[in-house]
């Protein structure tokens, strides 16, 4: 039985989570489901790790029609949408990051990066906002990146797409805050997900550059390289906990904010 001090008041609310098959998205879907929300999870494939009660919508979010389809599915199944978590992002399908140097990505690379990390979220918000207005409000949480605020000659296109997402989220929060829709951003630092751990992923790329091994990169080299004050990568659940709080009515006066959960990656005030 939940006490009033910890109840996030999410029971019965309808939540859409994109990129929910693994990593941060999976942790968010699990957390919202555990809090009693009706969760609709969007990803290309369903993994066995998703709770049975979560409704999965198999989509490729590179498809311009996919976000609206996911939102429509949630509305058909549960009568509306209260929460949207735009988590899908990172390397587009078939792309490996990190990618070094401004001249490395070409036009097609830039287009794919913005399609996945910006346009899919814009389309999901465009579909969700009218449904939220019908219900008197809602909460949108966009999962961005510390890289949006820390430009560097690595993943230039990715960081630019996330910076654009931050800007859009702030604008939507200003427009729809008076009508009950809160829009917030969560900016993770380097997080222990498949981006890092998969075969050929970021840890393997950096290991090849440094002459080490992927395990050492994850545990030591990457935290040192990125000057993480905690000395370790962020855990997906740490991001999910912040998302759940922002989705909750208990964050009713929080909108247009950017919650940084990055192990001390960003150093500026």
PDB file of C-alpha atoms in Angstrom:
ATOM      1  CA  UNK A   1       0.000   0.000   0.000  1.00  0.00           C
ATOM      2  CA  UNK A   2       1.418   3.377  -1.016  1.00  0.00           C
ATOM      3  CA  UNK A   3       1.652   6.213   1.443  1.00  0.00           C
ATOM      4  CA  UNK A   4       0.577   9.684   0.463  1.00  0.00           C
ATOM      5  CA  UNK A   5       4.143  10.938   0.601  1.00  0.00           C
ATOM      6  CA  UNK A   6       5.315   8.664  -2.215  1.00  0.00           C
ATOM      7  CA  UNK A   7       2.202   8.146  -4.344  1.00  0.00           C
ATOM      8  CA  UNK A   8       2.891   9.755  -7.725  1.00  0.00           C
ATOM      9  CA  UNK A   9      -0.825   9.733  -8.563  1.00  0.00           C
ATOM     10  CA  UNK A  10      -0.207   7.957 -11.863  1.00  0.00           C
ATOM     11  CA  UNK A  11      -2.669   5.113 -11.357  1.00  0.00           C
ATOM     12  CA  UNK A  12      -5.061   4.862 -14.293  1.00  0.00           C
ATOM     13  CA  UNK A  13      -3.314   7.516 -16.359  1.00  0.00           C
ATOM     14  CA  UNK A  14      -2.447   6.729 -19.971  1.00  0.00           C
ATOM     15  CA  UNK A  15       1.235   7.003 -20.852  1.00  0.00           C
ATOM     16  CA  UNK A  16       2.959   6.649 -24.221  1.00  0.00           C
ATOM     17  CA  UNK A  17       6.684   5.867 -24.165  1.00  0.00           C
ATOM     18  CA  UNK A  18       8.723   5.791 -27.369  1.00  0.00           C
ATOM     19  CA  UNK A  19      11.891   3.759 -27.766  1.00  0.00           C
ATOM     20  CA  UNK A  20      10.630   1.560 -24.959  1.00  0.00           C
ATOM     21  CA  UNK A  21      12.152  -1.830 -25.775  1.00  0.00           C
ATOM     22  CA  UNK A  22      15.457  -1.314 -23.966  1.00  0.00           C
ATOM     23  CA  UNK A  23      17.628   1.076 -22.009  1.00  0.00           C
ATOM     24  CA  UNK A  24      16.073   4.252 -20.655  1.00  0.00           C
ATOM     25  CA  UNK A  25      12.756   3.703 -22.425  1.00  0.00           C
ATOM     26  CA  UNK A  26      12.366   0.237 -20.954  1.00  0.00           C
ATOM     27  CA  UNK A  27      13.123   1.553 -17.473  1.00  0.00           C
ATOM     28  CA  UNK A  28      10.546   4.325 -17.954  1.00  0.00           C
ATOM     29  CA  UNK A  29       7.870   1.928 -19.218  1.00  0.00           C
ATOM     30  CA  UNK A  30       8.450  -0.437 -16.305  1.00  0.00           C
ATOM     31  CA  UNK A  31       8.397   2.376 -13.748  1.00  0.00           C
ATOM     32  CA  UNK A  32       5.193   3.969 -15.043  1.00  0.00           C
ATOM     33  CA  UNK A  33       3.522   0.558 -15.222  1.00  0.00           C
ATOM     34  CA  UNK A  34       4.584  -0.192 -11.642  1.00  0.00           C
ATOM     35  CA  UNK A  35       2.990   3.119 -10.605  1.00  0.00           C
ATOM     36  CA  UNK A  36      -0.315   1.942 -12.067  1.00  0.00           C
ATOM     37  CA  UNK A  37      -0.326   3.783 -15.395  1.00  0.00           C
ATOM     38  CA  UNK A  38      -1.658   2.256 -18.598  1.00  0.00           C
ATOM     39  CA  UNK A  39       1.522   2.176 -20.676  1.00  0.00           C
ATOM     40  CA  UNK A  40       1.689   2.076 -24.460  1.00  0.00           C
ATOM     41  CA  UNK A  41       5.233   1.306 -25.592  1.00  0.00           C
ATOM     42  CA  UNK A  42       6.526   2.086 -29.068  1.00  0.00           C
ATOM     43  CA  UNK A  43       9.549   0.392 -30.619  1.00  0.00           C
ATOM     44  CA  UNK A  44      10.421  -1.684 -33.634  1.00  0.00           C
ATOM     45  CA  UNK A  45      10.252  -4.942 -31.697  1.00  0.00           C
ATOM     46  CA  UNK A  46       8.897  -6.026 -28.330  1.00  0.00           C
ATOM     47  CA  UNK A  47      11.447  -7.417 -25.912  1.00  0.00           C
ATOM     48  CA  UNK A  48      10.705  -9.983 -23.236  1.00  0.00           C
ATOM     49  CA  UNK A  49      11.703  -7.390 -20.621  1.00  0.00           C
ATOM     50  CA  UNK A  50       8.551  -5.312 -21.131  1.00  0.00           C
ATOM     51  CA  UNK A  51       5.914  -6.100 -18.491  1.00  0.00           C
ATOM     52  CA  UNK A  52       3.016  -8.166 -19.801  1.00  0.00           C
ATOM     53  CA  UNK A  53       0.489  -5.433 -19.054  1.00  0.00           C
ATOM     54  CA  UNK A  54       2.290  -2.929 -21.288  1.00  0.00           C
ATOM     55  CA  UNK A  55       0.689  -2.509 -24.721  1.00  0.00           C
ATOM     56  CA  UNK A  56       3.343  -2.650 -27.425  1.00  0.00           C
ATOM     57  CA  UNK A  57       2.977  -0.894 -30.778  1.00  0.00           C
ATOM     58  CA  UNK A  58       5.549  -2.134 -33.321  1.00  0.00           C
ATOM     59  CA  UNK A  59       6.663   0.911 -35.312  1.00  0.00           C
ATOM     60  CA  UNK A  60       9.749   2.400 -36.909  1.00  0.00           C
ATOM     61  CA  UNK A  61       9.811   5.986 -35.714  1.00  0.00           C
ATOM     62  CA  UNK A  62      11.782   6.971 -38.800  1.00  0.00           C
ATOM     63  CA  UNK A  63       8.408   6.624 -40.552  1.00  0.00           C
ATOM     64  CA  UNK A  64       6.675  10.039 -40.465  1.00  0.00           C
ATOM     65  CA  UNK A  65       3.293   8.355 -39.863  1.00  0.00           C
ATOM     66  CA  UNK A  66       4.472   6.241 -36.926  1.00  0.00           C
ATOM     67  CA  UNK A  67       4.181   8.718 -34.017  1.00  0.00           C
ATOM     68  CA  UNK A  68       0.563   9.600 -34.831  1.00  0.00           C
ATOM     69  CA  UNK A  69      -0.245   5.904 -35.148  1.00  0.00           C
ATOM     70  CA  UNK A  70       1.132   5.235 -31.670  1.00  0.00           C
ATOM     71  CA  UNK A  71      -0.834   8.089 -30.124  1.00  0.00           C
ATOM     72  CA  UNK A  72      -4.006   6.975 -31.923  1.00  0.00           C
ATOM     73  CA  UNK A  73      -3.517   3.424 -30.654  1.00  0.00           C
ATOM     74  CA  UNK A  74      -3.288   4.691 -27.065  1.00  0.00           C
ATOM     75  CA  UNK A  75      -6.455   6.734 -27.504  1.00  0.00           C
ATOM     76  CA  UNK A  76      -8.342   3.813 -29.037  1.00  0.00           C
ATOM     77  CA  UNK A  77      -7.222   1.414 -26.329  1.00  0.00           C
ATOM     78  CA  UNK A  78      -7.587   3.633 -23.264  1.00  0.00           C
ATOM     79  CA  UNK A  79      -9.666   6.629 -24.301  1.00  0.00           C
ATOM     80  CA  UNK A  80      -6.996   9.305 -24.434  1.00  0.00           C
ATOM     81  CA  UNK A  81      -3.428  10.254 -23.548  1.00  0.00           C
ATOM     82  CA  UNK A  82      -2.224  11.868 -20.315  1.00  0.00           C
ATOM     83  CA  UNK A  83       1.540  11.377 -20.546  1.00  0.00           C
ATOM     84  CA  UNK A  84       3.959  11.336 -23.467  1.00  0.00           C
ATOM     85  CA  UNK A  85       7.592  10.379 -22.976  1.00  0.00           C
ATOM     86  CA  UNK A  86       9.625  11.095 -26.097  1.00  0.00           C
ATOM     87  CA  UNK A  87      12.509   8.803 -25.307  1.00  0.00           C
ATOM     88  CA  UNK A  88      13.373   7.430 -28.764  1.00  0.00           C
ATOM     89  CA  UNK A  89      16.681   8.843 -29.897  1.00  0.00           C
ATOM     90  CA  UNK A  90      20.380   8.268 -30.173  1.00  0.00           C
ATOM     91  CA  UNK A  91      21.884   6.638 -33.235  1.00  0.00           C
ATOM     92  CA  UNK A  92      19.296   6.109 -35.979  1.00  0.00           C
ATOM     93  CA  UNK A  93      18.850   2.471 -37.039  1.00  0.00           C
ATOM     94  CA  UNK A  94      22.081   1.172 -38.585  1.00  0.00           C
ATOM     95  CA  UNK A  95      24.233   4.039 -37.249  1.00  0.00           C
ATOM     96  CA  UNK A  96      27.024   3.696 -34.699  1.00  0.00           C
ATOM     97  CA  UNK A  97      28.077   6.544 -32.429  1.00  0.00           C
ATOM     98  CA  UNK A  98      30.353   8.169 -31.428  1.00  0.00           C
ATOM     99  CA  UNK A  99      31.151   9.829 -34.733  1.00  0.00           C
ATOM    100  CA  UNK A 100      34.051  12.230 -34.776  1.00  0.00           C
ATOM    101  CA  UNK A 101      34.528  15.493 -36.658  1.00  0.00           C
ATOM    102  CA  UNK A 102      32.204  18.022 -38.246  1.00  0.00           C
ATOM    103  CA  UNK A 103      33.074  16.908 -41.784  1.00  0.00           C
ATOM    104  CA  UNK A 104      32.293  13.232 -41.139  1.00  0.00           C
ATOM    105  CA  UNK A 105      28.467  13.210 -41.358  1.00  0.00           C
ATOM    106  CA  UNK A 106      26.989  14.113 -44.736  1.00  0.00           C
ATOM    107  CA  UNK A 107      23.551  15.441 -45.610  1.00  0.00           C
ATOM    108  CA  UNK A 108      21.901  12.030 -45.361  1.00  0.00           C
ATOM    109  CA  UNK A 109      23.447  11.509 -41.924  1.00  0.00           C
ATOM    110  CA  UNK A 110      22.142  14.857 -40.711  1.00  0.00           C
ATOM    111  CA  UNK A 111      18.677  14.172 -42.099  1.00  0.00           C
ATOM    112  CA  UNK A 112      18.493  10.752 -40.432  1.00  0.00           C
ATOM    113  CA  UNK A 113      19.714  12.133 -37.112  1.00  0.00           C
ATOM    114  CA  UNK A 114      17.102  14.896 -37.069  1.00  0.00           C
ATOM    115  CA  UNK A 115      14.385  12.516 -38.265  1.00  0.00           C
ATOM    116  CA  UNK A 116      14.965  10.198 -35.338  1.00  0.00           C
ATOM    117  CA  UNK A 117      15.878  12.614 -32.558  1.00  0.00           C
ATOM    118  CA  UNK A 118      13.764  15.664 -33.370  1.00  0.00           C
ATOM    119  CA  UNK A 119      11.032  15.077 -35.933  1.00  0.00           C
ATOM    120  CA  UNK A 120       9.690  11.892 -34.338  1.00  0.00           C
ATOM    121  CA  UNK A 121       9.230  13.781 -31.055  1.00  0.00           C
ATOM    122  CA  UNK A 122       7.667  16.790 -32.796  1.00  0.00           C
ATOM    123  CA  UNK A 123       5.194  14.509 -34.578  1.00  0.00           C
ATOM    124  CA  UNK A 124       4.308  12.690 -31.354  1.00  0.00           C
ATOM    125  CA  UNK A 125       3.689  15.974 -29.556  1.00  0.00           C
ATOM    126  CA  UNK A 126       1.610  17.268 -32.445  1.00  0.00           C
ATOM    127  CA  UNK A 127      -0.601  14.179 -32.191  1.00  0.00           C
ATOM    128  CA  UNK A 128      -0.774  14.112 -28.384  1.00  0.00           C
ATOM    129  CA  UNK A 129      -1.461  17.765 -27.575  1.00  0.00           C
ATOM    130  CA  UNK A 130      -5.068  17.845 -28.900  1.00  0.00           C
ATOM    131  CA  UNK A 131      -5.915  14.696 -26.941  1.00  0.00           C
ATOM    132  CA  UNK A 132      -4.370  16.128 -23.774  1.00  0.00           C
ATOM    133  CA  UNK A 133      -6.361  19.328 -24.214  1.00  0.00           C
ATOM    134  CA  UNK A 134      -9.549  17.267 -24.382  1.00  0.00           C
ATOM    135  CA  UNK A 135      -8.683  15.788 -20.972  1.00  0.00           C
ATOM    136  CA  UNK A 136      -7.814  19.143 -19.425  1.00  0.00           C
ATOM    137  CA  UNK A 137      -4.042  18.783 -19.586  1.00  0.00           C
ATOM    138  CA  UNK A 138      -1.179  16.349 -19.495  1.00  0.00           C
ATOM    139  CA  UNK A 139       2.552  15.932 -19.173  1.00  0.00           C
ATOM    140  CA  UNK A 140       5.184  15.643 -21.903  1.00  0.00           C
ATOM    141  CA  UNK A 141       8.735  14.621 -21.037  1.00  0.00           C
ATOM    142  CA  UNK A 142      11.396  14.824 -23.727  1.00  0.00           C
ATOM    143  CA  UNK A 143      14.557  12.813 -23.164  1.00  0.00           C
ATOM    144  CA  UNK A 144      17.418  14.914 -24.499  1.00  0.00           C
ATOM    145  CA  UNK A 145      21.147  14.776 -23.774  1.00  0.00           C
ATOM    146  CA  UNK A 146      23.818  16.695 -21.943  1.00  0.00           C
ATOM    147  CA  UNK A 147      25.459  16.985 -25.358  1.00  0.00           C
ATOM    148  CA  UNK A 148      22.769  19.490 -26.344  1.00  0.00           C
ATOM    149  CA  UNK A 149      24.370  21.955 -23.935  1.00  0.00           C
ATOM    150  CA  UNK A 150      27.971  20.841 -24.392  1.00  0.00           C
ATOM    151  CA  UNK A 151      28.886  21.264 -28.095  1.00  0.00           C
ATOM    152  CA  UNK A 152      31.955  19.286 -29.123  1.00  0.00           C
ATOM    153  CA  UNK A 153      33.553  17.954 -32.316  1.00  0.00           C
ATOM    154  CA  UNK A 154      31.986  14.563 -31.602  1.00  0.00           C
ATOM    155  CA  UNK A 155      28.395  13.618 -32.522  1.00  0.00           C
ATOM    156  CA  UNK A 156      27.862  17.135 -33.862  1.00  0.00           C
ATOM    157  CA  UNK A 157      24.636  16.220 -35.668  1.00  0.00           C
ATOM    158  CA  UNK A 158      23.224  14.354 -32.666  1.00  0.00           C
ATOM    159  CA  UNK A 159      23.966  17.193 -30.270  1.00  0.00           C
ATOM    160  CA  UNK A 160      22.395  19.706 -32.656  1.00  0.00           C
ATOM    161  CA  UNK A 161      19.214  17.630 -32.941  1.00  0.00           C
ATOM    162  CA  UNK A 162      18.924  17.405 -29.165  1.00  0.00           C
ATOM    163  CA  UNK A 163      19.530  21.142 -28.774  1.00  0.00           C
ATOM    164  CA  UNK A 164      16.655  21.706 -31.206  1.00  0.00           C
ATOM    165  CA  UNK A 165      14.478  19.334 -29.159  1.00  0.00           C
ATOM    166  CA  UNK A 166      15.221  21.379 -26.035  1.00  0.00           C
ATOM    167  CA  UNK A 167      14.124  24.527 -27.829  1.00  0.00           C
ATOM    168  CA  UNK A 168      10.893  22.998 -29.129  1.00  0.00           C
ATOM    169  CA  UNK A 169      10.013  21.633 -25.703  1.00  0.00           C
ATOM    170  CA  UNK A 170      10.486  25.029 -24.096  1.00  0.00           C
ATOM    171  CA  UNK A 171       8.299  26.678 -26.751  1.00  0.00           C
ATOM    172  CA  UNK A 172       5.503  24.121 -26.358  1.00  0.00           C
ATOM    173  CA  UNK A 173       5.629  24.512 -22.577  1.00  0.00           C
ATOM    174  CA  UNK A 174       5.104  28.249 -22.960  1.00  0.00           C
ATOM    175  CA  UNK A 175       2.196  27.873 -25.370  1.00  0.00           C
ATOM    176  CA  UNK A 176       0.258  25.138 -23.603  1.00  0.00           C
ATOM    177  CA  UNK A 177       1.177  25.628 -19.949  1.00  0.00           C
ATOM    178  CA  UNK A 178      -1.839  27.903 -19.413  1.00  0.00           C
ATOM    179  CA  UNK A 179      -4.054  25.115 -20.764  1.00  0.00           C
ATOM    180  CA  UNK A 180      -2.751  22.427 -18.437  1.00  0.00           C
ATOM    181  CA  UNK A 181      -0.024  20.750 -20.494  1.00  0.00           C
ATOM    182  CA  UNK A 182       3.383  20.667 -18.867  1.00  0.00           C
ATOM    183  CA  UNK A 183       6.473  20.028 -21.022  1.00  0.00           C
ATOM    184  CA  UNK A 184       9.815  19.208 -19.438  1.00  0.00           C
ATOM    185  CA  UNK A 185      13.160  17.848 -20.520  1.00  0.00           C
ATOM    186  CA  UNK A 186      15.416  15.258 -18.940  1.00  0.00           C
ATOM    187  CA  UNK A 187      19.048  15.467 -20.029  1.00  0.00           C
ATOM    188  CA  UNK A 188      21.011  12.300 -19.273  1.00  0.00           C
ATOM    189  CA  UNK A 189      24.745  12.128 -19.342  1.00  0.00           C
ATOM    190  CA  UNK A 190      26.482   9.004 -20.664  1.00  0.00           C
ATOM    191  CA  UNK A 191      24.130   6.213 -19.632  1.00  0.00           C
ATOM    192  CA  UNK A 192      24.773   2.481 -19.387  1.00  0.00           C
ATOM    193  CA  UNK A 193      22.610   1.339 -22.296  1.00  0.00           C
ATOM    194  CA  UNK A 194      23.064  -0.704 -25.455  1.00  0.00           C
ATOM    195  CA  UNK A 195      24.497   2.413 -27.091  1.00  0.00           C
ATOM    196  CA  UNK A 196      27.600   1.685 -25.017  1.00  0.00           C
ATOM    197  CA  UNK A 197      27.457  -2.034 -24.381  1.00  0.00           C
ATOM    198  CA  UNK A 198      26.347  -3.618 -27.669  1.00  0.00           C
ATOM    199  CA  UNK A 199      28.855  -5.276 -29.972  1.00  0.00           C
ATOM    200  CA  UNK A 200      30.430  -2.521 -32.030  1.00  0.00           C
ATOM    201  CA  UNK A 201      28.891   0.145 -29.776  1.00  0.00           C
ATOM    202  CA  UNK A 202      30.449   3.238 -28.246  1.00  0.00           C
ATOM    203  CA  UNK A 203      32.599   1.312 -25.782  1.00  0.00           C
ATOM    204  CA  UNK A 204      34.012  -0.829 -28.591  1.00  0.00           C
ATOM    205  CA  UNK A 205      34.712   2.221 -30.757  1.00  0.00           C
ATOM    206  CA  UNK A 206      36.556   3.985 -27.953  1.00  0.00           C
ATOM    207  CA  UNK A 207      38.384   0.797 -26.981  1.00  0.00           C
ATOM    208  CA  UNK A 208      39.734   0.507 -30.513  1.00  0.00           C
ATOM    209  CA  UNK A 209      40.954   4.099 -30.335  1.00  0.00           C
ATOM    210  CA  UNK A 210      42.591   3.742 -26.933  1.00  0.00           C
ATOM    211  CA  UNK A 211      43.924   0.220 -27.347  1.00  0.00           C
ATOM    212  CA  UNK A 212      41.956  -1.012 -24.344  1.00  0.00           C
ATOM    213  CA  UNK A 213      38.890  -3.189 -23.989  1.00  0.00           C
ATOM    214  CA  UNK A 214      35.201  -2.290 -23.868  1.00  0.00           C
ATOM    215  CA  UNK A 215      34.801  -3.222 -20.211  1.00  0.00           C
ATOM    216  CA  UNK A 216      37.609  -0.908 -19.145  1.00  0.00           C
ATOM    217  CA  UNK A 217      36.184   1.896 -21.265  1.00  0.00           C
ATOM    218  CA  UNK A 218      32.786   1.619 -19.531  1.00  0.00           C
ATOM    219  CA  UNK A 219      34.151   1.332 -16.004  1.00  0.00           C
ATOM    220  CA  UNK A 220      37.111   3.687 -16.182  1.00  0.00           C
ATOM    221  CA  UNK A 221      38.121   5.342 -19.444  1.00  0.00           C
ATOM    222  CA  UNK A 222      34.756   6.866 -20.389  1.00  0.00           C
ATOM    223  CA  UNK A 223      34.002   8.323 -16.934  1.00  0.00           C
ATOM    224  CA  UNK A 224      37.511   9.791 -16.842  1.00  0.00           C
ATOM    225  CA  UNK A 225      37.326  11.119 -20.401  1.00  0.00           C
ATOM    226  CA  UNK A 226      33.983  12.802 -19.705  1.00  0.00           C
ATOM    227  CA  UNK A 227      35.072  14.001 -16.270  1.00  0.00           C
ATOM    228  CA  UNK A 228      32.112  12.417 -14.502  1.00  0.00           C
ATOM    229  CA  UNK A 229      32.159  13.506 -10.882  1.00  0.00           C
ATOM    230  CA  UNK A 230      30.495  10.259  -9.809  1.00  0.00           C
ATOM    231  CA  UNK A 231      33.137   8.178 -11.585  1.00  0.00           C
ATOM    232  CA  UNK A 232      30.571   6.005 -13.362  1.00  0.00           C
ATOM    233  CA  UNK A 233      28.000   6.012 -16.138  1.00  0.00           C
ATOM    234  CA  UNK A 234      24.399   6.846 -15.301  1.00  0.00           C
ATOM    235  CA  UNK A 235      21.976   3.959 -14.701  1.00  0.00           C
ATOM    236  CA  UNK A 236      18.777   3.942 -16.820  1.00  0.00           C
ATOM    237  CA  UNK A 237      16.604   3.642 -13.710  1.00  0.00           C
ATOM    238  CA  UNK A 238      17.993   6.932 -12.437  1.00  0.00           C
ATOM    239  CA  UNK A 239      16.601   8.605 -15.554  1.00  0.00           C
ATOM    240  CA  UNK A 240      13.295   6.737 -15.293  1.00  0.00           C
ATOM    241  CA  UNK A 241      12.756   7.925 -11.724  1.00  0.00           C
ATOM    242  CA  UNK A 242      13.053  11.557 -12.821  1.00  0.00           C
ATOM    243  CA  UNK A 243      10.735  10.991 -15.773  1.00  0.00           C
ATOM    244  CA  UNK A 244       8.096   9.458 -13.501  1.00  0.00           C
ATOM    245  CA  UNK A 245       8.266  12.414 -11.138  1.00  0.00           C
ATOM    246  CA  UNK A 246       7.904  14.902 -13.999  1.00  0.00           C
ATOM    247  CA  UNK A 247       4.990  12.918 -15.422  1.00  0.00           C
ATOM    248  CA  UNK A 248       3.262  13.032 -12.057  1.00  0.00           C
ATOM    249  CA  UNK A 249       0.691  15.646 -11.012  1.00  0.00           C
ATOM    250  CA  UNK A 250       2.931  16.124  -7.990  1.00  0.00           C
ATOM    251  CA  UNK A 251       5.186  18.123 -10.343  1.00  0.00           C
ATOM    252  CA  UNK A 252       2.262  20.373 -11.200  1.00  0.00           C
ATOM    253  CA  UNK A 253       4.303  23.593 -11.071  1.00  0.00           C
ATOM    254  CA  UNK A 254       7.242  22.233 -13.032  1.00  0.00           C
ATOM    255  CA  UNK A 255       7.187  23.068 -16.725  1.00  0.00           C
ATOM    256  CA  UNK A 256       9.783  24.252 -19.202  1.00  0.00           C
ATOM    257  CA  UNK A 257      12.477  22.775 -16.962  1.00  0.00           C
ATOM    258  CA  UNK A 258      15.513  20.696 -17.869  1.00  0.00           C
ATOM    259  CA  UNK A 259      16.465  18.041 -15.314  1.00  0.00           C
ATOM    260  CA  UNK A 260      20.137  17.154 -15.738  1.00  0.00           C
ATOM    261  CA  UNK A 261      21.070  13.637 -14.595  1.00  0.00           C
ATOM    262  CA  UNK A 262      24.581  13.203 -15.850  1.00  0.00           C
ATOM    263  CA  UNK A 263      27.000  12.209 -13.101  1.00  0.00           C
ATOM    264  CA  UNK A 264      28.507  15.703 -13.174  1.00  0.00           C
ATOM    265  CA  UNK A 265      29.178  15.807 -16.943  1.00  0.00           C
ATOM    266  CA  UNK A 266      28.023  19.418 -17.350  1.00  0.00           C
ATOM    267  CA  UNK A 267      30.270  21.757 -15.417  1.00  0.00           C
ATOM    268  CA  UNK A 268      28.811  25.207 -16.065  1.00  0.00           C
ATOM    269  CA  UNK A 269      26.384  27.004 -13.742  1.00  0.00           C
TER     270      UNK A 269
END
